[in-house]
Coordinates of C-alpha atoms and ligand atoms in Angstrom, one line a residue:
M80 CA 230.9 56.8 60.6
S81 CA 227.5 57.0 59.0
R82 CA 226.3 60.8 58.4
L83 CA 222.9 59.5 59.7
Q84 CA 223.9 59.2 63.3
E85 CA 221.9 62.0 64.6
R86 CA 218.8 60.0 64.7
P87 CA 219.4 56.5 65.2
R88 CA 216.4 55.1 62.8
H89 CA 214.8 56.9 59.8
F90 CA 211.8 56.3 57.5
A91 CA 213.3 56.7 54.4
S92 CA 213.5 53.2 53.2
D93 CA 213.4 49.5 55.0
N94 CA 216.7 49.2 53.1
Y95 CA 218.4 51.8 55.9
S96 CA 217.9 49.3 58.6
G97 CA 220.6 47.1 59.7
I98 CA 221.0 43.2 59.9
C99 CA 218.6 41.5 62.3
P100 CA 219.8 39.7 65.1
E101 CA 218.5 36.0 63.7
A102 CA 220.3 36.8 60.3
W103 CA 223.3 37.9 61.8
T104 CA 223.9 35.0 64.3
A105 CA 223.1 32.7 61.2
L106 CA 226.0 34.7 59.5
A107 CA 228.5 34.3 62.2
A108 CA 227.8 30.5 62.6
A109 CA 228.3 30.1 58.8
N110 CA 231.6 32.1 59.0
H111 CA 233.5 29.0 60.7
G112 CA 236.4 27.3 58.9
H113 CA 235.9 26.3 55.5
D114 CA 233.1 25.2 53.5
T115 CA 232.0 24.2 49.7
S116 CA 231.4 27.1 47.3
Y117 CA 228.8 28.1 44.4
G118 CA 225.8 26.9 46.6
D119 CA 227.1 23.3 47.3
D120 CA 227.1 23.7 51.1
G121 CA 225.0 22.7 53.8
W122 CA 223.2 26.2 54.5
T123 CA 222.2 26.8 50.9
Q124 CA 220.6 23.2 51.2
K125 CA 219.0 24.1 54.6
A126 CA 218.1 27.5 53.3
A127 CA 216.4 25.9 50.3
D128 CA 214.9 23.2 52.4
L129 CA 213.0 25.7 55.0
L130 CA 211.7 27.5 51.8
R131 CA 210.3 24.3 50.7
Q132 CA 208.9 23.8 54.0
I133 CA 207.3 27.0 54.6
F134 CA 205.8 27.0 50.9
E135 CA 204.7 23.5 51.4
A136 CA 205.8 22.9 47.8
D137 CA 208.9 21.2 46.3
C138 CA 209.9 24.2 44.9
E139 CA 213.2 25.2 43.0
V140 CA 215.2 27.9 45.0
F141 CA 218.2 30.2 44.0
F142 CA 219.8 32.9 45.9
V143 CA 221.1 36.2 44.2
F144 CA 222.3 39.4 45.3
N145 CA 219.4 41.7 45.0
G146 CA 215.8 42.4 43.8
T147 CA 216.8 43.8 40.4
A148 CA 218.7 40.8 39.4
A149 CA 216.1 38.4 40.8
N150 CA 213.3 40.2 38.9
S151 CA 215.2 40.6 35.8
L152 CA 216.7 36.8 35.6
A153 CA 213.1 35.2 36.6
L154 CA 211.5 37.5 33.9
A155 CA 213.9 36.3 31.5
S156 CA 213.3 32.5 32.1
L157 CA 209.3 33.3 31.5
C158 CA 209.6 34.7 28.2
Q159 CA 211.5 35.2 24.8
S160 CA 212.7 38.6 23.4
Y161 CA 209.8 39.1 21.4
H162 CA 207.3 38.6 24.1
S163 CA 205.9 41.3 26.6
V164 CA 205.6 41.4 30.4
L165 CA 202.4 43.1 31.7
C166 CA 202.7 44.9 35.0
H167 CA 201.4 48.0 36.9
E168 CA 202.7 51.3 36.0
L169 CA 204.3 51.8 39.2
A170 CA 206.2 48.4 39.2
H171 CA 209.6 48.5 40.4
I172 CA 210.6 46.4 37.2
E173 CA 209.5 49.3 35.2
T174 CA 210.2 52.4 37.0
A175 CA 213.2 51.5 39.4
E176 CA 215.6 49.0 37.4
C177 CA 217.1 50.8 34.8
G178 CA 215.9 48.4 32.1
A179 CA 217.5 45.2 33.4
P180 CA 214.5 43.2 33.0
E181 CA 214.5 44.0 29.4
F182 CA 218.1 43.7 29.1
F183 CA 218.3 40.3 30.6
A184 CA 215.2 39.1 28.7
N185 CA 217.1 40.5 25.2
G186 CA 214.5 43.2 24.6
S187 CA 211.0 41.7 25.9
K188 CA 209.0 44.8 26.2
I189 CA 207.2 45.9 29.5
L190 CA 203.5 47.1 28.9
L191 CA 202.1 49.0 31.6
L192 CA 198.7 48.8 33.0
P193 CA 197.1 51.5 35.4
G194 CA 195.1 50.7 38.2
A195 CA 194.0 52.2 41.7
N196 CA 196.2 51.6 44.8
G197 CA 199.0 50.1 43.1
K198 CA 197.1 47.3 42.0
M199 CA 195.9 45.6 38.5
S200 CA 192.5 44.4 37.8
A201 CA 191.9 41.2 35.8
A202 CA 190.0 43.2 33.2
D203 CA 192.7 45.1 32.6
V204 CA 195.0 42.4 32.1
E205 CA 192.5 40.8 29.8
H206 CA 191.9 44.0 27.9
A207 CA 195.9 44.3 27.5
V208 CA 196.2 41.0 26.0
R209 CA 193.1 41.0 23.8
R210 CA 193.8 44.7 22.6
R211 CA 196.1 43.1 19.7
D212 CA 196.9 39.9 18.4
D213 CA 198.7 40.6 15.1
I214 CA 202.5 39.7 14.6
H215 CA 203.5 43.4 15.0
Y216 CA 202.8 43.4 18.8
P217 CA 205.1 41.9 21.2
K218 CA 203.1 39.0 22.3
P219 CA 201.8 39.2 26.1
R220 CA 203.8 36.3 27.8
V221 CA 204.2 37.2 31.4
L222 CA 202.0 39.1 34.2
S223 CA 204.0 40.5 37.0
L224 CA 202.4 41.2 40.5
T225 CA 204.0 43.3 43.2
Q226 CA 203.2 41.8 46.5
A227 CA 203.1 44.0 48.5
T228 CA 202.5 46.7 46.1
E229 CA 204.9 49.9 45.5
V230 CA 202.1 51.8 47.3
G231 CA 202.2 49.5 50.4
T232 CA 198.9 47.9 49.6
V233 CA 198.5 44.1 49.5
Y234 CA 196.5 41.8 46.9
S235 CA 194.1 39.4 48.9
A236 CA 194.2 35.9 47.7
A237 CA 191.0 36.6 46.0
E238 CA 192.3 39.4 43.9
L239 CA 195.6 37.4 43.1
Q240 CA 193.3 34.4 42.0
A241 CA 191.2 36.8 39.6
L242 CA 194.2 38.0 38.2
T243 CA 196.3 34.6 37.7
G244 CA 193.0 32.8 36.5
T245 CA 192.8 35.2 33.7
A246 CA 196.6 35.0 33.2
R247 CA 196.3 31.5 32.8
R248 CA 193.4 31.3 30.6
L249 CA 195.2 33.8 28.3
G250 CA 198.5 31.7 28.2
L251 CA 200.6 34.1 30.5
N252 CA 203.0 32.8 32.9
V253 CA 202.7 34.8 36.5
H254 CA 205.8 36.4 38.3
M255 CA 205.7 37.9 41.8
D256 CA 208.0 40.7 42.7
G257 CA 208.1 39.8 46.7
A258 CA 210.6 42.5 47.7
R259 CA 208.1 42.9 50.6
F260 CA 206.2 39.3 50.6
A261 CA 206.9 38.8 53.9
N262 CA 204.9 42.2 54.9
A263 CA 202.2 40.8 52.6
V264 CA 201.9 37.2 54.3
A265 CA 201.9 39.0 57.7
S266 CA 199.2 41.5 56.7
L267 CA 196.8 38.9 55.3
G268 CA 197.5 36.2 58.0
V269 CA 197.7 33.3 55.2
A270 CA 199.8 30.6 54.7
P271 CA 202.5 31.4 52.1
K272 CA 201.1 29.0 49.6
E273 CA 198.0 30.4 49.5
I274 CA 199.1 33.6 47.9
T275 CA 201.8 32.0 45.6
W276 CA 201.6 28.5 44.0
Q277 CA 197.9 27.8 44.9
A278 CA 197.0 31.5 43.6
G279 CA 198.9 30.5 40.2
V280 CA 202.1 32.0 40.8
D281 CA 204.9 30.4 39.0
V282 CA 207.9 32.3 40.3
L283 CA 208.4 34.5 43.2
C284 CA 211.1 36.9 43.9
F285 CA 211.3 36.6 47.7
G286 CA 212.9 40.0 49.2
G287 CA 215.3 39.3 52.2
S288 CA 217.0 42.7 52.7
K289 CA 213.7 44.5 53.3
N290 CA 212.7 41.8 56.0
G291 CA 216.3 42.1 58.1
I292 CA 218.8 40.1 55.9
G293 CA 221.8 42.1 55.0
L294 CA 221.8 41.4 51.2
G295 CA 220.1 39.1 49.1
E296 CA 216.9 37.6 47.6
A297 CA 215.5 33.9 46.9
V298 CA 214.4 33.4 43.7
V299 CA 211.7 30.4 44.1
F300 CA 210.2 28.5 41.1
F301 CA 206.9 26.6 41.7
N302 CA 206.9 25.6 38.5
R303 CA 209.9 24.0 38.1
E304 CA 210.1 23.6 34.3
L305 CA 210.3 27.4 34.2
A306 CA 213.8 27.0 36.6
A307 CA 215.5 24.9 33.7
E308 CA 219.0 26.3 33.2
F309 CA 218.5 29.1 35.6
D310 CA 221.6 28.4 37.5
Y311 CA 223.4 29.4 34.0
R312 CA 221.4 32.3 33.6
C313 CA 222.5 33.3 37.4
K314 CA 226.1 32.7 36.7
Q315 CA 226.0 34.8 33.2
G316 CA 224.4 37.6 35.2
G317 CA 226.9 37.7 37.8
Q318 CA 224.9 36.4 40.3
L319 CA 226.3 33.1 41.4
A320 CA 228.1 33.9 44.7
S321 CA 231.0 31.9 45.3
K322 CA 230.6 32.1 49.1
M323 CA 227.0 31.3 48.6
R324 CA 226.8 30.4 52.3
F325 CA 227.1 33.8 53.3
L326 CA 224.0 34.6 51.1
S327 CA 222.1 31.6 52.2
A328 CA 222.8 31.1 55.9
P329 CA 221.0 34.4 57.1
W330 CA 218.0 33.1 55.3
V331 CA 218.2 29.9 57.9
G332 CA 218.3 32.3 60.6
M333 CA 215.1 34.1 59.4
L334 CA 213.3 31.1 58.4
Q335 CA 213.9 28.5 61.1
D336 CA 211.9 30.1 64.2
G337 CA 209.8 32.4 62.1
A338 CA 211.6 35.6 62.6
W339 CA 210.6 36.7 58.9
L340 CA 207.3 36.6 59.9
R341 CA 207.8 38.6 63.1
H342 CA 209.7 41.2 61.8
A343 CA 207.2 41.7 58.8
A344 CA 204.5 42.0 61.4
H345 CA 206.4 44.2 63.7
S346 CA 207.1 46.7 60.6
N347 CA 203.5 46.5 59.6
A348 CA 202.4 47.5 63.1
M349 CA 204.7 50.6 63.1
A350 CA 203.3 51.5 60.1
K351 CA 199.7 51.2 61.4
R352 CA 201.0 53.1 64.6
L353 CA 202.2 55.8 62.6
E354 CA 199.1 56.0 60.2
G355 CA 197.1 56.2 63.6
A356 CA 199.3 59.1 64.9
L357 CA 199.1 61.2 61.5
R358 CA 195.6 60.1 60.2
D359 CA 193.5 63.0 61.6
L360 CA 196.3 65.6 61.8
P361 CA 194.8 68.9 60.0
G362 CA 196.8 69.3 56.8
V363 CA 198.0 65.8 56.8
E364 CA 196.5 63.0 54.2
I365 CA 197.0 59.7 54.0
V366 CA 196.8 58.7 50.4
F367 CA 196.9 55.2 50.1
P368 CA 195.6 52.3 52.5
V369 CA 198.2 51.3 54.8
E370 CA 198.3 47.4 54.3
S371 CA 202.0 46.7 55.1
N372 CA 205.1 48.8 56.2
A373 CA 204.6 51.9 54.3
V374 CA 202.7 55.1 55.0
F375 CA 202.2 57.6 52.2
A376 CA 201.2 60.9 53.6
E377 CA 201.0 64.5 52.0
M378 CA 201.8 67.2 54.2
P379 CA 202.4 71.1 53.7
A380 CA 205.7 71.7 52.1
A381 CA 207.0 73.6 55.0
V382 CA 206.4 70.8 57.6
R383 CA 208.1 68.4 55.4
E384 CA 211.5 70.7 55.2
G385 CA 211.0 71.2 59.0
L386 CA 211.1 67.4 59.6
L387 CA 213.9 67.0 57.1
A388 CA 215.7 69.8 58.9
R389 CA 215.2 67.8 62.5
G390 CA 217.3 65.2 60.8
W391 CA 214.8 62.7 59.9
K392 CA 215.4 61.2 56.4
F393 CA 212.2 60.1 54.3
Y394 CA 211.5 60.4 50.7
T395 CA 209.4 62.8 48.9
G396 CA 207.9 62.3 45.4
V397 CA 208.2 58.5 44.9
I398 CA 204.9 58.4 43.3
T399 CA 203.6 61.8 42.9
P400 CA 205.6 65.0 43.7
E401 CA 203.3 65.7 46.6
E402 CA 203.5 62.6 48.7
S403 CA 206.0 61.5 51.2
R404 CA 206.9 57.7 51.8
L405 CA 207.4 56.6 55.1
M406 CA 208.7 53.2 55.8
C407 CA 209.2 50.9 58.8
S408 CA 211.6 48.4 59.2
W409 CA 212.1 45.3 61.4
D410 CA 213.8 47.8 63.8
T411 CA 211.6 50.7 63.8
T412 CA 210.6 51.5 67.6
P413 CA 207.5 52.9 68.8
E414 CA 209.3 55.4 70.2
D415 CA 210.5 56.5 66.7
V416 CA 207.1 56.6 65.5
D417 CA 205.9 58.8 68.4
A418 CA 209.2 61.0 68.1
F419 CA 208.4 61.6 64.4
A420 CA 204.9 62.2 64.9
A421 CA 205.5 64.6 67.9
D422 CA 207.8 66.7 65.6
L423 CA 205.3 66.9 62.8
R424 CA 202.5 67.7 65.1
E425 CA 204.8 70.6 66.5
L426 CA 205.7 71.7 63.0
L427 CA 201.9 71.9 61.9
A428 CA 201.1 73.9 65.1
Ligands
PLP171 C1 208.9 46.5 44.8 C2 210.5 46.4 44.9 N1 210.9 45.7 44.2 C3 212.3 45.1 44.0 C4 213.2 45.9 44.7 C5 214.4 45.3 44.9 O1 215.5 46.3 44.4 P1 217.1 46.1 44.6 O2 217.6 45.8 43.5 O3 217.5 47.4 45.1 O4 217.3 45.1 45.7 C6 212.8 46.7 45.6 C7 213.7 47.9 46.3 O5 213.5 48.9 46.9 C8 211.4 46.9 45.7 O6 210.9 48.1 46.3

């Protein structure tokens, strides 16, 4: 029995939530009789086809267990060991993957760029690439973008195009960490192609777990050449699921009737509701624009402690020591948001 029972839902992470009904139903449907293994099954084929359909592209698709593996193996496919990967200084590949991208890419170096609201600028990318061109510097070869960003902001299609245009001109491949890609699509209201291959993205790591799937991410190569032998990379990296249908079937459940977008839009809306409830409270400051399913707020330490004492779970210090990160999930309810905000108001008073 979970220790978190005293409150049904929390704001600590969009990973705290369970499996959404659409993914669960598909998982149960896949659990009948025997089926072929290692991805050679109908569910995996159907999930990959649905991804090709929603991206309107003949992309190569692979299903892996988690985001760290998706990012690391994808990045390893885009560069050699003597290359470097440019990313924002808050990027998950830098701060939360235990060096896995460097490990799987055999030592490729990650170069960090600053940028307000978790976003890089084309000028900073250009500067980082042009700063050095001598043999002693790890040659920049990849630009890695997170969409939605680690602070819950979202790159617009135009911002992406400026970045990827610069990347192309400078000979960089483009990787997108899309752990919350669904939230970004729902936030922008664009066709998925507009912020991926049409915006110059070569490979997208499309997050499933934060969107309502139990586990698993899809690695989507729009540049098929870069996918060469990726299946071997997955196998060597321990990411080739023997019973692949249980990774892929939930994607069918999510994609076939648009549940992925509905759930993302819902979690974004809950974040907006939370922002609305907190924004004007004295002593509370919203520190980043709320554009997806995250609210970052600073509040007095005693209030923070009080909320924790009342059984709410959330993280503090993800970005800076002061701010608390409040994540909404596919199953966050308006009542959860209102109850949290009411407790916060009481504690402030
Ligand atoms: C931006 C981002 N990328 C990737 C991931 C995936 O990480 P994991 O390896 O835990 O699935 C996360 C999870 O928190 C994330 O926030």
